[in-house]
Coordinates of C-alpha atoms in Angstrom, one line a residue:
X1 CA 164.1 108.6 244.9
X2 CA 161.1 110.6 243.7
X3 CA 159.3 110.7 240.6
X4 CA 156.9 112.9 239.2
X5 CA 153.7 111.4 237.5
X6 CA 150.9 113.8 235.9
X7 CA 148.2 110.6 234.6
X8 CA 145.7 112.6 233.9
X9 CA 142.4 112.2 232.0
X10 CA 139.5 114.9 232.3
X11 CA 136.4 113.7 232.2
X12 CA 135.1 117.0 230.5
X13 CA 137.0 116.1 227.7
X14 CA 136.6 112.8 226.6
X15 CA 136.3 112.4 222.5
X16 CA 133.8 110.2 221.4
X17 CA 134.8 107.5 218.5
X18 CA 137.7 105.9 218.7
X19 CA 140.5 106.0 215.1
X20 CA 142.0 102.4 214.3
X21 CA 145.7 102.6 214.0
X22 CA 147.1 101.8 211.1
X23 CA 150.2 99.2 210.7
X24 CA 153.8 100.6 211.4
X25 CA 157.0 100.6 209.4
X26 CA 159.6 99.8 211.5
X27 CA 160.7 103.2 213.1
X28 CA 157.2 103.8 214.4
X29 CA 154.6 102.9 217.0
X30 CA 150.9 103.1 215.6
X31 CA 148.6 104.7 218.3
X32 CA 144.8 104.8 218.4
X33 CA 143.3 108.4 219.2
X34 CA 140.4 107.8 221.6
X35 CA 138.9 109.6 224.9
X36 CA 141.3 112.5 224.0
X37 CA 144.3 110.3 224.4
X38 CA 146.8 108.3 222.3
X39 CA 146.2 104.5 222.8
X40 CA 149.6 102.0 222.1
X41 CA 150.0 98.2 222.7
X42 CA 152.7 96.9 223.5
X43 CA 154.4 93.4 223.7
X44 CA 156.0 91.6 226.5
X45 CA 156.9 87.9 227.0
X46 CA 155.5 87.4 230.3
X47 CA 152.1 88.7 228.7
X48 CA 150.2 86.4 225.7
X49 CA 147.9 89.7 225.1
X50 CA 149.3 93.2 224.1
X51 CA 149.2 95.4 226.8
X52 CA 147.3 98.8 226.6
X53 CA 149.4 101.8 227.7
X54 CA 149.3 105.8 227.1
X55 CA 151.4 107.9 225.4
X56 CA 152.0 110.3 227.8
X57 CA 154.4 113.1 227.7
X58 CA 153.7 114.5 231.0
X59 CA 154.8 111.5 233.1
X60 CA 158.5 111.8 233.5
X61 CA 159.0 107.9 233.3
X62 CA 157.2 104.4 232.1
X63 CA 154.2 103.4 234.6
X64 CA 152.9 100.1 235.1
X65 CA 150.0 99.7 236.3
X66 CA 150.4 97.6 240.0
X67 CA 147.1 95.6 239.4
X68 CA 149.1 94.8 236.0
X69 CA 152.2 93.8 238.0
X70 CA 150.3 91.5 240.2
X71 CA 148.1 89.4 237.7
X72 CA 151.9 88.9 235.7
X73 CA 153.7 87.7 238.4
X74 CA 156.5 90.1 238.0
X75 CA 159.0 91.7 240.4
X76 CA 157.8 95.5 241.8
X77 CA 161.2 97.1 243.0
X78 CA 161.6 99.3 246.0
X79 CA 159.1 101.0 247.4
X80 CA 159.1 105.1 246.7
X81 CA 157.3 108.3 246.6
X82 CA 155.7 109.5 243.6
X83 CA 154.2 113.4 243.0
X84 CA 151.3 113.8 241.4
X85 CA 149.0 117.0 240.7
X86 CA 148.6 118.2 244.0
X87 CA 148.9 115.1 245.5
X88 CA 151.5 112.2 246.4
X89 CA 151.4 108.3 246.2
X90 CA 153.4 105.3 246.5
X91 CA 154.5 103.3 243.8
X92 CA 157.8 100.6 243.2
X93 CA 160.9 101.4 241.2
X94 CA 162.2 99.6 239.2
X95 CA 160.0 97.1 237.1
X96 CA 162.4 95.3 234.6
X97 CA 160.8 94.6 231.4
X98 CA 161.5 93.8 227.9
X99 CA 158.9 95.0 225.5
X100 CA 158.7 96.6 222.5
X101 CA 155.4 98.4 220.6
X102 CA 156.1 97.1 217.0
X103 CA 159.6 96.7 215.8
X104 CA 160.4 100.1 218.7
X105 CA 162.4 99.0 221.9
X106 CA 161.2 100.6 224.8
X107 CA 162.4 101.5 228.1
X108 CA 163.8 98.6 230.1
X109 CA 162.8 100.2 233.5
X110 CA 159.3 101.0 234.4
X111 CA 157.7 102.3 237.5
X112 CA 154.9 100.4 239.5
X113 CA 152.0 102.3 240.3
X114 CA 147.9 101.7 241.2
X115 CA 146.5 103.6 238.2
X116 CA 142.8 102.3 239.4
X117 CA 141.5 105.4 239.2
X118 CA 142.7 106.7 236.0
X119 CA 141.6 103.0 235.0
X120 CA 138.4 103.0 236.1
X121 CA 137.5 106.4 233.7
X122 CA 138.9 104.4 230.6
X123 CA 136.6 102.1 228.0
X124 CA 139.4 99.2 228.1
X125 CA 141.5 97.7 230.0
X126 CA 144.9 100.4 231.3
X127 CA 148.5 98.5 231.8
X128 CA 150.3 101.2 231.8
X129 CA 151.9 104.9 230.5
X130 CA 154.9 105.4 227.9
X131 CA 156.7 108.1 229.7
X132 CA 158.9 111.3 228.7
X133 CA 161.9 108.8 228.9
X134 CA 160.9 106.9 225.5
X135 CA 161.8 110.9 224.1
X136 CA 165.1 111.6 225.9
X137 CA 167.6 112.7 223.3
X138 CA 165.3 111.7 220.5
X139 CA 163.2 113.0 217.7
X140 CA 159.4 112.0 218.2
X141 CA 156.8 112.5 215.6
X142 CA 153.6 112.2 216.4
X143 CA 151.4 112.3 213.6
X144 CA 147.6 112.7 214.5
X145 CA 146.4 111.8 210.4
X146 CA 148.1 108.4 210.3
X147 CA 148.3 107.8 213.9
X148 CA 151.9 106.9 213.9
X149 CA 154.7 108.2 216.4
X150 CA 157.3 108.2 214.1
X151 CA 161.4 108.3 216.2
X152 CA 163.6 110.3 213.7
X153 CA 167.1 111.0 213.3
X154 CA 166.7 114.6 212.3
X155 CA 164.1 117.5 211.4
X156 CA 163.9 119.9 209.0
X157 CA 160.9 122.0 209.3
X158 CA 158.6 123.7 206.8
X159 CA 158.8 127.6 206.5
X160 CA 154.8 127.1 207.2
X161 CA 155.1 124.9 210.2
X162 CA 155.8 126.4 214.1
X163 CA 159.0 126.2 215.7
X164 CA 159.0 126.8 218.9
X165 CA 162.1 126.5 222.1
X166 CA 161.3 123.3 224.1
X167 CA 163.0 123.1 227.9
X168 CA 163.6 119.9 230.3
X169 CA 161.5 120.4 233.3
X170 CA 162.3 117.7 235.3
X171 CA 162.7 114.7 232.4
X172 CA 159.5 116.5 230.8
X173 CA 159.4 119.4 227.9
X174 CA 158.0 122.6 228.6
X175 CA 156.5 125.2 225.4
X176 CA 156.0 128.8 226.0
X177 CA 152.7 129.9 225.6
X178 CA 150.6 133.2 225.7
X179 CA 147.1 133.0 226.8
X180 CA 145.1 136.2 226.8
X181 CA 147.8 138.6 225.6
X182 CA 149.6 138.0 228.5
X183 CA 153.2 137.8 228.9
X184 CA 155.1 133.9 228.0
X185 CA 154.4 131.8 230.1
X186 CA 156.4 127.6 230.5
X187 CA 154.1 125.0 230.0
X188 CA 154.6 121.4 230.1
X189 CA 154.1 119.2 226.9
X190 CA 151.5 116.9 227.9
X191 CA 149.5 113.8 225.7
X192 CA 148.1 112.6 228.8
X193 CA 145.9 115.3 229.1
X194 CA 142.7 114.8 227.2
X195 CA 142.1 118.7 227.3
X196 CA 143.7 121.8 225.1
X197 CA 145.2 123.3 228.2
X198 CA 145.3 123.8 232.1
X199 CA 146.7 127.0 232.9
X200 CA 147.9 128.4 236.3
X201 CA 146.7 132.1 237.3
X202 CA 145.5 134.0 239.9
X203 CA 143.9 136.2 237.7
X204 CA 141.4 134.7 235.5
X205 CA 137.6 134.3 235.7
X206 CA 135.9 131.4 236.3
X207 CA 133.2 129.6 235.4
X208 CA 131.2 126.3 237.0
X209 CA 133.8 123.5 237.6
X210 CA 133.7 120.8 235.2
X211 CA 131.1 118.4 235.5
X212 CA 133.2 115.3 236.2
X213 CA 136.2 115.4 238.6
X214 CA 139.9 115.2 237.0
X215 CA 140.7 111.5 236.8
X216 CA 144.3 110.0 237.5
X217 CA 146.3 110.7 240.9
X218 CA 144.1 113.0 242.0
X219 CA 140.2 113.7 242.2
X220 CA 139.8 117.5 241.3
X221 CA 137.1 119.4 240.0
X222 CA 138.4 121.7 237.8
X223 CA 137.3 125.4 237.6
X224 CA 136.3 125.8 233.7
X225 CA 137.2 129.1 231.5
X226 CA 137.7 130.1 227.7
X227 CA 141.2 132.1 226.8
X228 CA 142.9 132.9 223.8
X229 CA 146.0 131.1 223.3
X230 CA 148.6 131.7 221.3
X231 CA 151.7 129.1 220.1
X232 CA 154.2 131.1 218.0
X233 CA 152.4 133.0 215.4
X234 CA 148.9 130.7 215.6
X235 CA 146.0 131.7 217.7
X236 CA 143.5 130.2 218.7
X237 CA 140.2 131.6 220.3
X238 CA 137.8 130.4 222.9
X239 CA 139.9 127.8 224.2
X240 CA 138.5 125.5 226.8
X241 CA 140.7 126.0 229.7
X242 CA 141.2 124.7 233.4
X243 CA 142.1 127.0 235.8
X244 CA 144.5 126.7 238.8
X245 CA 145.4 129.0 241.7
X246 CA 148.8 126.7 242.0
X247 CA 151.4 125.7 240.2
X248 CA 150.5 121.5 239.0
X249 CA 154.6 121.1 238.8
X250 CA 157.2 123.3 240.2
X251 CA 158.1 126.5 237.8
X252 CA 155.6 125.1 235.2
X253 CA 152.2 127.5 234.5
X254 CA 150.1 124.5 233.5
X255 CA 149.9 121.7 231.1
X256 CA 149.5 121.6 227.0
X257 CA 147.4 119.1 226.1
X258 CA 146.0 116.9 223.3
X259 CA 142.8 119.5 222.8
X260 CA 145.1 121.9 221.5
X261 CA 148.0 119.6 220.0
X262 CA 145.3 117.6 217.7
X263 CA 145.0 120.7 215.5
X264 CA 148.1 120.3 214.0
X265 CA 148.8 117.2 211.4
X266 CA 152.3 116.2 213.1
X267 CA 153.9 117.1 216.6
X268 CA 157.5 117.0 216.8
X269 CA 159.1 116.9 219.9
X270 CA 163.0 117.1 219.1
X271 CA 164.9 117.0 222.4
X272 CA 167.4 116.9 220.7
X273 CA 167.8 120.2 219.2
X274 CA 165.5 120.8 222.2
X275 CA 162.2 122.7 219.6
X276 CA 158.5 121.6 219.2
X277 CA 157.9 122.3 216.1
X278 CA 154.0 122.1 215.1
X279 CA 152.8 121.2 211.3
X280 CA 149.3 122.8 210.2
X281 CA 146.9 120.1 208.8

C-alpha cells in the first residue's frame, strides 16, 4: 500500500497573528488561521489535551504524527511507503482512533508518520493532519471570516460566486487554473500549503529561491516568481509563485494554496457534485 502525503509549510510564507476560532454549531469544526494554515483540535480518549492537527486538503489521508503515537501509547499498524514532494518516507497504516473535532466524527483510520520536520517550523505543538478523506463524498465549507468548516448536505451557489469543475486525483481535488494567459492547466486543492500557488513549468523565469527551504517531507528551496492567475472569471495579478521543473504529483501542474484561497469569504469543496465553488468577500 502507498499513500501520497504533500505536508507542506513554506517558510516564505508564514502569516503573522494568529485568528481565535470561534465556537461551533454542531455541523462544524472551528479552525484558527495562523502561519498560512488552518489550525483544528481535536479530541481523543487516550489524550487529556486536544490534539493540534491541519487541515490539509493535499494529504490524501489522516496523519498522525509518530512522536504523537509514541508518547500515547497507541498501536502504529504496518509498516508502508509514503510519497511525498519529490521524496519518499516510511510511515504505519493503520492508526485506529476515535476522535472527533467538536460534535464532527472524523476518520477512524489514520496514518503514522514522523512529521518532525514540518513540526519543528510550527509555533505549537503538531499531532497531526485532517486529510482529503474527512471530504470524500461530502460538502465542505470552509469559511475564512468565521473560521468554521462547515460539512453540508447541499450547495446552491450565488450568481456572483465562482464555480469551477473539481477532479479526484488520487483521493485529492484538482481546480483548473490559468497562470499567465496560458492554456488550463490541473491543480491540486491544497490548505496545507501556506503559499497562493506552486506551479509546474519549464517555461517561466525565475527569481532568487526563497529564503527558507520548503518545510514538511522534503527540504527544498523553492525558485520564487510573480504570475497572473486566473480562477474562472477572477484574476489576480502578481501572484507569488513557486516554480518547479517537475510535476510535485503525477498529472497534477502544481498546488493551490491558502495565499490564493484566503481571498475568498467561503471555499466550498463539494465532491459531491464534484465543483469548488469560491464566494468573494
Amino acid at each position: 500500500m502507498r499513500f501520497f502525503c504533500n505536508a507542506l509549510v513554506f517558510g516564505f510564507a508564514l502569516i503573522s497573528g494568529a485568528r481565535a476560532a470561534s465556537s461551533a454549531p454542531a455541523d462544524a469544526i472551528p479552525f484558527e488561521y495562523s502561519e498560512g494554515l488552518l489550525w483544528v483540535q481535536i479530541e481523543i480518549p487516550q489524550s487529556a489535551r486536544p490534539l493540534n492537527f491541519l487541515f490539509d486538503t493535499g494529504a490524501e489521508v489522516s496523519v498522525i504524527h509518530a512522536a504523537t503515537v509514541a508518547a500515547l501509547g497507541l498501536s502504529g499498524g504496518n509498516k508502508i511507503k509514503v510519497q511525498g514532494v519529490q521524496t519518499t518516507t516510511t510511515g504505519h497504516w493503520p492508526v485506529q482512533l476515535t476522535a472527533t473535532a467538536g460534535d464532527v466524527k472524523l476518520p477512524a483510520k489514520y496514518l503514522s508518520l514522523d512529521l518532525s520536520r514540518l513540526a519543528h517550523s510550527c509555533s505549537r505543538p503538531l499531532d497531526g493532519l485532517l486529510g482529503a478523506d474527512c471530504i470524500q463524498g461530502k460538502v465542505v465549507e470552509i469559511d475564512f471570516q468565521s473560521h468554521l468548516i462547515r460539512f453540508r448536505e447541499k450547495l446552491a451557489p450565488a450568481t456572483t460566486d465562482i464555480d469551477l469543475p473539481l477532479k479526484s486525483s488520487g483521493k485529492c481535488f484538482c481546480v483548473p487554473v490559468r497562470v499567465n494567459h496560458e492554456k488550463t492547466q490541473w491543480v491540486r486543492v491544497d490548505t496545507g500549503c501556506a503559499t497562493a500557488l506552486q506551479w509546474v513549468t519549464a517555461d517561466a523565469s525565475v527569481g532568487t529561491k526563497s529564503s527558507k527551504p520548503a518545510i514538511g517531507l522534503t527540504g527544498l528551496a523553492i525558485p520564487q516568481t510573480q504570475t497572473t492567475v486566473s480562477l474562472g472569471g477572477k484574476q489576480f495579478d502578481q501572484v507569488p509563485t513557486g516554480i518547479h521543473r517537475r510535476a510535485l504529483f503525477a498529472g497534477e501542474s502544481g498546488l493551490l494554496g491558502n495565499g490564493l484561497l484566503n481571498h475568498f469569504k467561503t471555499v466550498t469543496i463539494d465532491a459531491k457534485a464534484k465543483r469548488l465553488v469560491l464566494s468573494p468577500m
